[in-house]
Coordinates of C-alpha atoms in Angstrom, one line a residue:
Chain A
M1 CA -0.1 -0.2 0.1
A2 CA 1.5 3.5 -0.7
D3 CA 2.5 5.6 2.2
M4 CA -0.2 7.9 2.8
Q5 CA 2.5 10.8 4.3
D6 CA 2.9 12.1 0.5
K7 CA 0.2 14.8 0.1
G8 CA -0.8 14.0 -3.2
T9 CA 2.3 15.4 -4.9
T10 CA 3.4 12.2 -6.8
R11 CA -0.2 11.0 -7.3
E12 CA -2.6 11.5 -10.4
T13 CA -4.9 14.0 -9.0
F14 CA -8.6 14.0 -10.4
D15 CA -11.0 16.3 -9.9
L16 CA -13.4 14.1 -8.4
A17 CA -12.7 10.6 -7.3
V18 CA -16.1 8.4 -7.1
I19 CA -15.9 5.3 -5.3
G20 CA -18.1 1.9 -6.8
A21 CA -19.3 1.6 -10.2
G22 CA -23.1 0.5 -9.2
P23 CA -25.9 2.8 -10.7
A24 CA -25.3 5.7 -8.0
G25 CA -21.5 5.5 -8.8
M26 CA -21.8 5.1 -12.6
T27 CA -24.4 8.1 -12.3
A28 CA -22.2 10.2 -10.6
A29 CA -19.8 9.9 -13.2
L30 CA -21.9 10.8 -16.0
Y31 CA -23.0 14.2 -14.8
A32 CA -19.7 15.0 -13.4
A33 CA -18.0 14.1 -16.8
R34 CA -20.8 15.8 -18.5
A35 CA -20.3 18.9 -16.1
G36 CA -16.0 19.0 -17.5
L37 CA -14.5 17.2 -14.4
S38 CA -12.2 14.9 -15.2
C39 CA -13.4 12.0 -13.3
A40 CA -12.0 8.3 -12.0
V41 CA -14.3 5.6 -10.7
F42 CA -12.6 2.6 -8.9
E43 CA -14.2 -0.3 -9.0
R44 CA -13.2 -4.1 -7.3
L45 CA -14.4 -5.8 -9.7
S46 CA -16.2 -4.5 -13.3
P47 CA -18.9 -2.1 -13.0
G48 CA -22.6 -2.8 -12.1
G49 CA -22.8 -3.3 -8.4
Q50 CA -25.9 -4.7 -7.3
L51 CA -27.9 -3.9 -10.4
A52 CA -25.5 -6.4 -12.7
Q53 CA -26.8 -9.4 -10.5
T54 CA -30.1 -8.6 -10.7
E55 CA -31.7 -10.7 -12.8
H56 CA -34.9 -8.8 -13.9
L57 CA -36.1 -5.2 -13.0
E58 CA -39.3 -4.6 -12.8
N59 CA -39.8 -1.2 -11.4
Y60 CA -37.3 1.0 -13.1
P61 CA -39.8 3.7 -14.5
G62 CA -39.9 3.5 -18.7
Y63 CA -39.0 0.2 -18.8
T64 CA -42.5 -2.0 -19.4
Q65 CA -41.2 -5.3 -20.1
S66 CA -38.6 -6.5 -17.3
T67 CA -35.4 -5.1 -17.7
S68 CA -32.0 -7.3 -17.2
G69 CA -29.9 -5.5 -14.5
F70 CA -26.8 -6.8 -16.3
D71 CA -27.3 -4.5 -19.9
L72 CA -28.8 -1.8 -18.0
A73 CA -25.4 -1.7 -16.0
M74 CA -23.4 -2.0 -18.9
Q75 CA -25.3 0.8 -20.6
M76 CA -24.8 2.9 -17.9
H77 CA -21.2 2.3 -17.8
E78 CA -20.9 3.0 -21.3
Q79 CA -22.7 6.4 -21.3
A80 CA -20.3 7.7 -18.8
A81 CA -17.5 6.3 -20.2
S82 CA -18.6 7.7 -23.5
F83 CA -18.7 11.6 -22.0
G84 CA -15.0 11.0 -20.3
A85 CA -15.3 9.0 -17.1
R86 CA -12.3 6.7 -16.5
F87 CA -12.9 3.7 -15.2
V88 CA -10.5 2.1 -13.0
S89 CA -10.4 -1.7 -11.9
E90 CA -9.1 -1.6 -8.9
E91 CA -10.5 -2.1 -5.1
V92 CA -10.1 1.1 -2.7
V93 CA -8.5 0.3 0.2
S94 CA -8.0 2.8 2.3
V95 CA -8.5 6.7 2.0
D96 CA -7.7 9.7 3.8
F97 CA -10.6 12.6 3.6
A98 CA -8.6 14.9 6.6
G99 CA -6.6 17.1 3.7
A100 CA -6.7 18.4 0.6
P101 CA -6.9 16.9 -2.1
K102 CA -8.2 13.6 -0.4
L103 CA -6.4 10.3 -0.8
I104 CA -7.2 7.1 -1.9
D105 CA -5.0 4.0 -2.2
T106 CA -5.8 0.8 -3.9
A107 CA -4.4 -2.8 -3.9
F108 CA -2.3 -1.3 -7.0
G109 CA -2.1 2.0 -7.0
A110 CA -2.3 5.6 -4.9
Y111 CA -4.5 8.5 -6.2
A112 CA -5.9 11.3 -5.6
A113 CA -8.9 13.5 -5.7
R114 CA -10.2 17.0 -5.0
A115 CA -13.8 15.6 -4.3
V116 CA -14.7 12.6 -3.3
I117 CA -18.2 10.5 -4.0
V118 CA -18.6 6.9 -1.7
A119 CA -20.9 4.7 -3.5
T120 CA -19.3 1.3 -2.5
G121 CA -23.0 0.0 -2.1
A122 CA -23.9 -3.2 0.2
R123 CA -23.6 -6.6 0.1
P124 CA -25.9 -9.3 1.5
A125 CA -25.8 -9.8 5.1
K126 CA -25.0 -13.3 6.8
L127 CA -27.1 -15.1 9.4
G128 CA -24.2 -15.6 11.1
L129 CA -24.6 -19.5 11.8
A130 CA -21.3 -22.1 12.7
R131 CA -20.5 -23.2 9.7
E132 CA -21.9 -20.2 7.3
D133 CA -18.6 -19.3 5.7
E134 CA -17.0 -23.4 5.3
L135 CA -20.1 -24.1 3.8
A136 CA -21.1 -21.1 1.2
G137 CA -20.5 -23.0 -2.3
R138 CA -21.8 -26.1 -0.6
G139 CA -25.1 -25.5 -0.3
V140 CA -25.2 -22.0 1.8
S141 CA -25.9 -19.5 -1.0
Y142 CA -26.7 -15.4 -0.9
C143 CA -27.8 -15.4 -4.7
A144 CA -30.9 -17.6 -5.2
T145 CA -30.2 -16.9 -9.5
C146 CA -26.4 -18.1 -9.6
D147 CA -26.9 -21.1 -7.5
G148 CA -30.5 -22.3 -8.2
N149 CA -30.1 -24.6 -11.1
F150 CA -27.2 -27.0 -8.8
F151 CA -30.5 -27.6 -6.4
R152 CA -33.2 -28.3 -9.4
G153 CA -35.8 -30.6 -8.1
R154 CA -34.3 -30.8 -4.5
D155 CA -36.1 -28.7 -1.7
V156 CA -34.5 -25.6 -0.6
V157 CA -35.1 -23.3 2.5
V158 CA -35.0 -19.4 1.9
V159 CA -34.8 -17.3 5.0
G160 CA -35.8 -13.7 4.8
G161 CA -39.1 -11.8 4.5
G162 CA -38.1 -8.6 2.3
N163 CA -38.1 -8.0 -1.4
T164 CA -34.8 -10.3 -2.2
A165 CA -36.4 -13.2 0.0
A166 CA -39.8 -12.8 -2.1
A167 CA -37.9 -12.6 -5.3
D168 CA -35.9 -15.3 -4.5
A169 CA -38.8 -17.9 -3.4
I170 CA -40.7 -17.2 -6.7
Y171 CA -37.7 -17.9 -8.5
L172 CA -36.7 -21.3 -7.0
S173 CA -40.1 -22.2 -6.6
R174 CA -39.8 -22.5 -10.5
I175 CA -36.8 -25.0 -10.6
C176 CA -36.6 -26.5 -7.2
G177 CA -38.8 -29.0 -4.9
K178 CA -40.4 -27.7 -2.1
V179 CA -39.3 -24.1 -1.1
Y180 CA -39.3 -23.1 2.8
V181 CA -39.4 -19.4 3.1
V182 CA -38.8 -19.1 7.1
H183 CA -38.9 -15.5 8.4
R184 CA -38.8 -14.5 12.0
R185 CA -41.9 -12.5 12.1
D186 CA -45.8 -13.5 11.0
R187 CA -45.9 -11.8 7.8
L188 CA -43.7 -10.4 4.6
R189 CA -42.2 -7.4 5.0
A190 CA -41.7 -7.8 0.8
T191 CA -43.6 -5.2 -1.3
A192 CA -47.3 -5.9 -1.7
I193 CA -47.0 -7.4 -4.9
Y194 CA -45.1 -10.3 -4.2
H195 CA -47.8 -11.6 -1.6
Q196 CA -50.2 -12.5 -3.9
R197 CA -47.4 -14.3 -6.3
L198 CA -46.4 -16.1 -3.5
A199 CA -49.7 -17.6 -2.0
D200 CA -50.6 -18.8 -5.5
L201 CA -47.0 -21.3 -5.5
E202 CA -48.3 -24.7 -4.6
N203 CA -44.5 -25.6 -3.8
V204 CA -43.7 -22.6 -1.1
E205 CA -44.7 -23.0 2.3
F206 CA -44.0 -20.4 5.0
V207 CA -42.5 -21.1 8.2
W208 CA -43.5 -17.8 10.4
N209 CA -41.9 -16.5 13.7
A210 CA -38.7 -18.9 13.0
E211 CA -35.0 -18.6 13.2
V212 CA -32.8 -21.1 11.6
T213 CA -30.2 -22.4 14.5
E214 CA -27.9 -24.6 12.9
I215 CA -27.1 -26.2 9.6
K216 CA -26.7 -29.7 8.9
A217 CA -24.2 -30.8 7.2
P218 CA -22.2 -33.9 8.3
E219 CA -20.5 -34.5 4.9
G220 CA -19.8 -31.3 4.2
K221 CA -22.4 -30.0 2.4
V222 CA -25.6 -28.6 3.3
E223 CA -28.5 -31.8 4.1
G224 CA -30.7 -29.6 6.2
V225 CA -31.5 -26.6 8.8
R226 CA -32.9 -26.9 12.4
V227 CA -34.7 -24.3 13.3
R228 CA -36.9 -22.4 16.2
D229 CA -40.2 -21.2 16.8
K230 CA -39.8 -17.9 18.3
V231 CA -43.2 -18.2 19.9
T232 CA -43.1 -21.6 21.6
G233 CA -39.6 -22.4 21.3
E234 CA -40.3 -25.4 19.4
M235 CA -37.2 -27.1 17.0
R236 CA -38.5 -28.3 13.6
D237 CA -35.6 -29.9 11.6
I238 CA -36.3 -29.0 7.6
D239 CA -34.5 -31.3 5.2
C240 CA -32.7 -29.0 2.1
A241 CA -30.2 -29.3 0.0
A242 CA -29.6 -25.5 0.0
L243 CA -30.3 -22.4 2.2
F244 CA -30.7 -19.4 0.2
V245 CA -29.9 -15.9 2.5
A246 CA -31.8 -13.0 2.1
V247 CA -31.6 -11.3 5.1
G248 CA -30.9 -7.6 4.5
M249 CA -27.9 -6.1 3.6
R250 CA -24.8 -4.8 4.9
P251 CA -22.9 -1.3 4.1
N252 CA -19.1 -1.5 2.4
T253 CA -18.1 0.8 4.4
E254 CA -15.0 -0.9 6.3
F255 CA -12.3 0.9 4.0
L256 CA -13.2 4.2 5.3
A257 CA -11.9 2.9 8.8
G258 CA -13.6 6.3 10.4
A259 CA -12.7 8.8 7.8
L260 CA -16.7 9.5 7.5
Q261 CA -19.5 9.3 10.0
L262 CA -21.7 6.7 10.1
D263 CA -24.7 4.9 11.2
E264 CA -24.9 2.5 14.0
T265 CA -25.2 -0.1 11.4
G266 CA -22.4 1.4 9.2
Y267 CA -24.0 3.6 6.5
V268 CA -22.4 6.8 6.0
R269 CA -24.3 9.6 7.3
A270 CA -25.2 11.9 4.5
D271 CA -28.2 14.2 3.9
E272 CA -30.5 14.1 1.3
L273 CA -28.0 15.7 -1.6
G274 CA -25.6 13.1 -0.3
A275 CA -23.4 15.9 1.8
T276 CA -21.2 14.0 4.3
A277 CA -19.9 16.0 7.6
T278 CA -16.7 16.6 5.5
P279 CA -17.0 19.3 3.3
G280 CA -16.0 18.0 -0.3
V281 CA -16.9 13.9 0.7
Y282 CA -20.5 12.8 -0.7
A283 CA -22.0 9.1 -0.3
A284 CA -24.3 8.1 -3.1
G285 CA -26.7 4.9 -3.3
D286 CA -27.4 2.0 -0.9
V287 CA -24.1 3.0 1.1
R288 CA -26.0 6.3 3.0
T289 CA -28.6 6.8 5.5
K290 CA -31.6 6.5 3.5
A291 CA -35.1 5.5 3.7
L292 CA -35.3 3.9 0.1
R293 CA -32.5 1.5 -1.5
Q294 CA -33.7 0.9 -4.8
V295 CA -31.8 1.4 -8.2
V296 CA -34.2 4.4 -9.0
T297 CA -33.1 6.3 -5.8
A298 CA -29.5 5.4 -6.7
V299 CA -29.5 7.2 -9.7
S300 CA -30.9 10.4 -8.2
D301 CA -28.1 10.3 -5.4
G302 CA -25.6 10.0 -8.0
A303 CA -26.4 13.0 -10.0
N304 CA -27.2 14.9 -6.6
C305 CA -23.6 14.2 -5.2
A306 CA -21.9 15.2 -8.8
E307 CA -23.6 18.3 -8.8
A308 CA -23.1 19.2 -5.4
A309 CA -19.2 18.1 -5.9
A310 CA -19.3 20.3 -8.6
E311 CA -20.8 23.3 -7.3
F312 CA -18.0 22.7 -4.0
L313 CA -14.6 22.7 -6.5
S314 CA -15.9 26.0 -8.1
E315 CA -15.8 27.1 -4.7
Chain B
M1 CA -7.4 -14.1 -22.5
S2 CA -8.6 -17.0 -20.2
E3 CA -9.5 -19.8 -22.3
V4 CA -13.1 -21.8 -21.8
V5 CA -12.0 -25.7 -21.5
S6 CA -14.5 -28.9 -21.9
S7 CA -14.4 -32.7 -20.8
E8 CA -12.2 -32.9 -24.1
N9 CA -8.9 -30.8 -22.8
F10 CA -9.5 -30.6 -19.3
Q11 CA -6.7 -33.3 -18.8
T12 CA -4.5 -31.9 -20.6
K13 CA -5.0 -27.9 -20.3
V14 CA -5.7 -28.4 -16.4
L15 CA -4.7 -31.3 -14.6
E16 CA -1.5 -31.9 -16.5
S17 CA -0.2 -28.2 -17.1
D18 CA 3.0 -27.7 -15.7
K19 CA 1.9 -24.1 -14.2
P20 CA -0.7 -23.7 -11.5
V21 CA -4.3 -23.2 -13.6
L22 CA -6.9 -20.7 -11.8
V23 CA -10.3 -22.7 -13.0
D24 CA -13.5 -20.2 -13.3
F25 CA -16.6 -22.3 -12.5
F26 CA -18.8 -20.1 -14.8
A27 CA -22.4 -19.6 -16.5
T28 CA -23.4 -17.5 -18.7
W29 CA -26.6 -16.5 -16.7
C30 CA -24.6 -15.3 -14.0
G31 CA -24.3 -11.8 -13.3
P32 CA -21.3 -12.4 -10.6
C33 CA -19.5 -14.5 -13.3
R34 CA -20.0 -11.8 -15.8
M35 CA -18.6 -9.2 -13.5
V36 CA -15.4 -11.0 -12.5
A37 CA -14.7 -12.2 -15.8
P38 CA -12.7 -9.1 -17.2
V39 CA -10.7 -9.3 -13.8
L40 CA -9.7 -12.8 -15.1
D41 CA -8.5 -12.2 -18.4
E42 CA -6.3 -9.4 -16.6
I43 CA -4.9 -11.8 -14.5
A44 CA -4.0 -14.1 -17.4
A45 CA -2.7 -11.1 -19.3
E46 CA -0.4 -10.8 -16.1
M47 CA 0.8 -13.9 -15.0
E48 CA 1.4 -15.0 -18.8
G49 CA 4.5 -17.4 -18.5
K50 CA 3.5 -18.3 -14.8
A51 CA 0.1 -19.4 -14.3
L52 CA -2.4 -20.3 -16.6
V53 CA -6.1 -18.8 -16.2
C54 CA -9.0 -21.7 -17.5
K55 CA -12.9 -21.3 -17.8
V56 CA -15.4 -24.0 -17.2
D57 CA -18.4 -23.6 -18.2
I58 CA -21.0 -25.5 -15.7
D59 CA -23.9 -26.0 -18.6
Q60 CA -21.8 -26.7 -21.3
S61 CA -19.4 -29.1 -19.0
P62 CA -21.7 -30.2 -15.9
D63 CA -19.6 -33.5 -15.3
I64 CA -16.6 -31.3 -14.3
A65 CA -18.6 -29.0 -12.2
A66 CA -20.1 -32.1 -10.3
R67 CA -16.7 -33.9 -10.4
Y68 CA -15.5 -31.1 -8.0
G69 CA -18.5 -30.9 -6.1
V70 CA -19.3 -26.9 -7.9
S71 CA -22.8 -25.8 -6.6
S72 CA -22.4 -22.3 -6.8
V73 CA -20.8 -20.1 -9.5
P74 CA -18.6 -18.7 -9.5
T75 CA -16.7 -21.2 -7.7
L76 CA -12.4 -20.5 -8.4
M77 CA -9.9 -23.3 -8.1
V78 CA -6.4 -23.5 -8.6
F79 CA -4.7 -26.3 -9.6
E80 CA -1.6 -27.4 -8.9
N81 CA -0.1 -30.7 -10.3
G82 CA -3.6 -31.9 -11.2
Q83 CA -4.6 -31.2 -7.5
V84 CA -7.1 -28.4 -6.2
K85 CA -5.0 -26.6 -4.2
K86 CA -7.1 -23.8 -3.3
Q87 CA -11.0 -22.8 -3.7
T88 CA -13.2 -19.7 -3.3
V89 CA -16.4 -18.7 -3.7
G90 CA -18.0 -15.7 -5.5
A91 CA -16.4 -12.4 -7.2
Q92 CA -13.3 -11.5 -5.8
P93 CA -11.3 -8.3 -6.6
K94 CA -8.1 -9.3 -8.4
Q95 CA -5.6 -8.7 -5.5
S96 CA -7.6 -11.5 -3.7
L97 CA -7.4 -13.8 -7.0
L98 CA -3.8 -13.2 -7.4
A99 CA -3.6 -14.0 -3.2
L100 CA -5.2 -17.7 -4.4
L101 CA -1.7 -17.9 -6.5
A102 CA 0.4 -16.9 -4.9

């Protein structure tokens, strides 16, 4: 890692650094490039974020046919790049926002920028069960559309009650045997449209007020789960070949290491225009404190942050 | 570039390779697989002469995926002397994949 003490003298310096190339970051880059700023977007994988991993997008305005998230993400990438945004395929591992310019270290290089937009998004939360990590790829999955096919005709468990869990259960019901939905409450948190769709599926069984307490994998791959009824305390064993975990998200903010104020769950504190408490540093998309985390709110954040950054830089 | 291998050449390309081989078990319809693909191409170019990067399409070569117990995509394995030396599941940044080969 580069030495944080070299205050930007030997570093390639941009007007704006965007960290994360999901919908928020790519939209920020689009607006920044069009505003005439030199702009670099740092991304640990290739561009797209969670959007690129979304099978179908049914609630992005203007698309009446269900849209592939990957295709939309690739179009966002091309669009931002066409206006001059530079995409750097390096993971940002540490930052220093205390001085000017702001310093950004990646796994492979050292950069600086006069303003920064943090748009690193969020990742699926884990259950926190024993053996969960060891069994990832051995029946524990955080991506139903990726791994559902490996369990064709087999019984599976989905844990969670939000939109991701509901969409996962619907998807899996088409390829798997029985689909158990284990949720800690007595009704889904998912958007209303999912409730009837799930109720109509004969091979979906809800296990309400319940939590998974143990993953059974005597031979090193998932064979079942033990579930506790939170009301009665009763234990129940469910045989299943896979456990799909969809219990919410965790923000990707570890790399900030104190550089920005976070809320108690790790999200970057920012206002509706994306401004953080640190002048010249903004937060856009799922990574920031906000009420609704969707592609449509992420792109809105990106535009607002780029605008705010451009204004900051002109002062 | 990374090369897609199949049942016909997995033995010669991967198992009999005299260099370490990073094998990406992927599916064409898997979002995280598509996101890690350009990273694998970069690694293939940078590690040329030191290591190989091969890809197994799990729909085209389900026999290979089954033989190695793959039940998640992408699954990335490093083969040395015909044996699986390391493996990891899910899209990973470049430095993590380079560390697998180290």
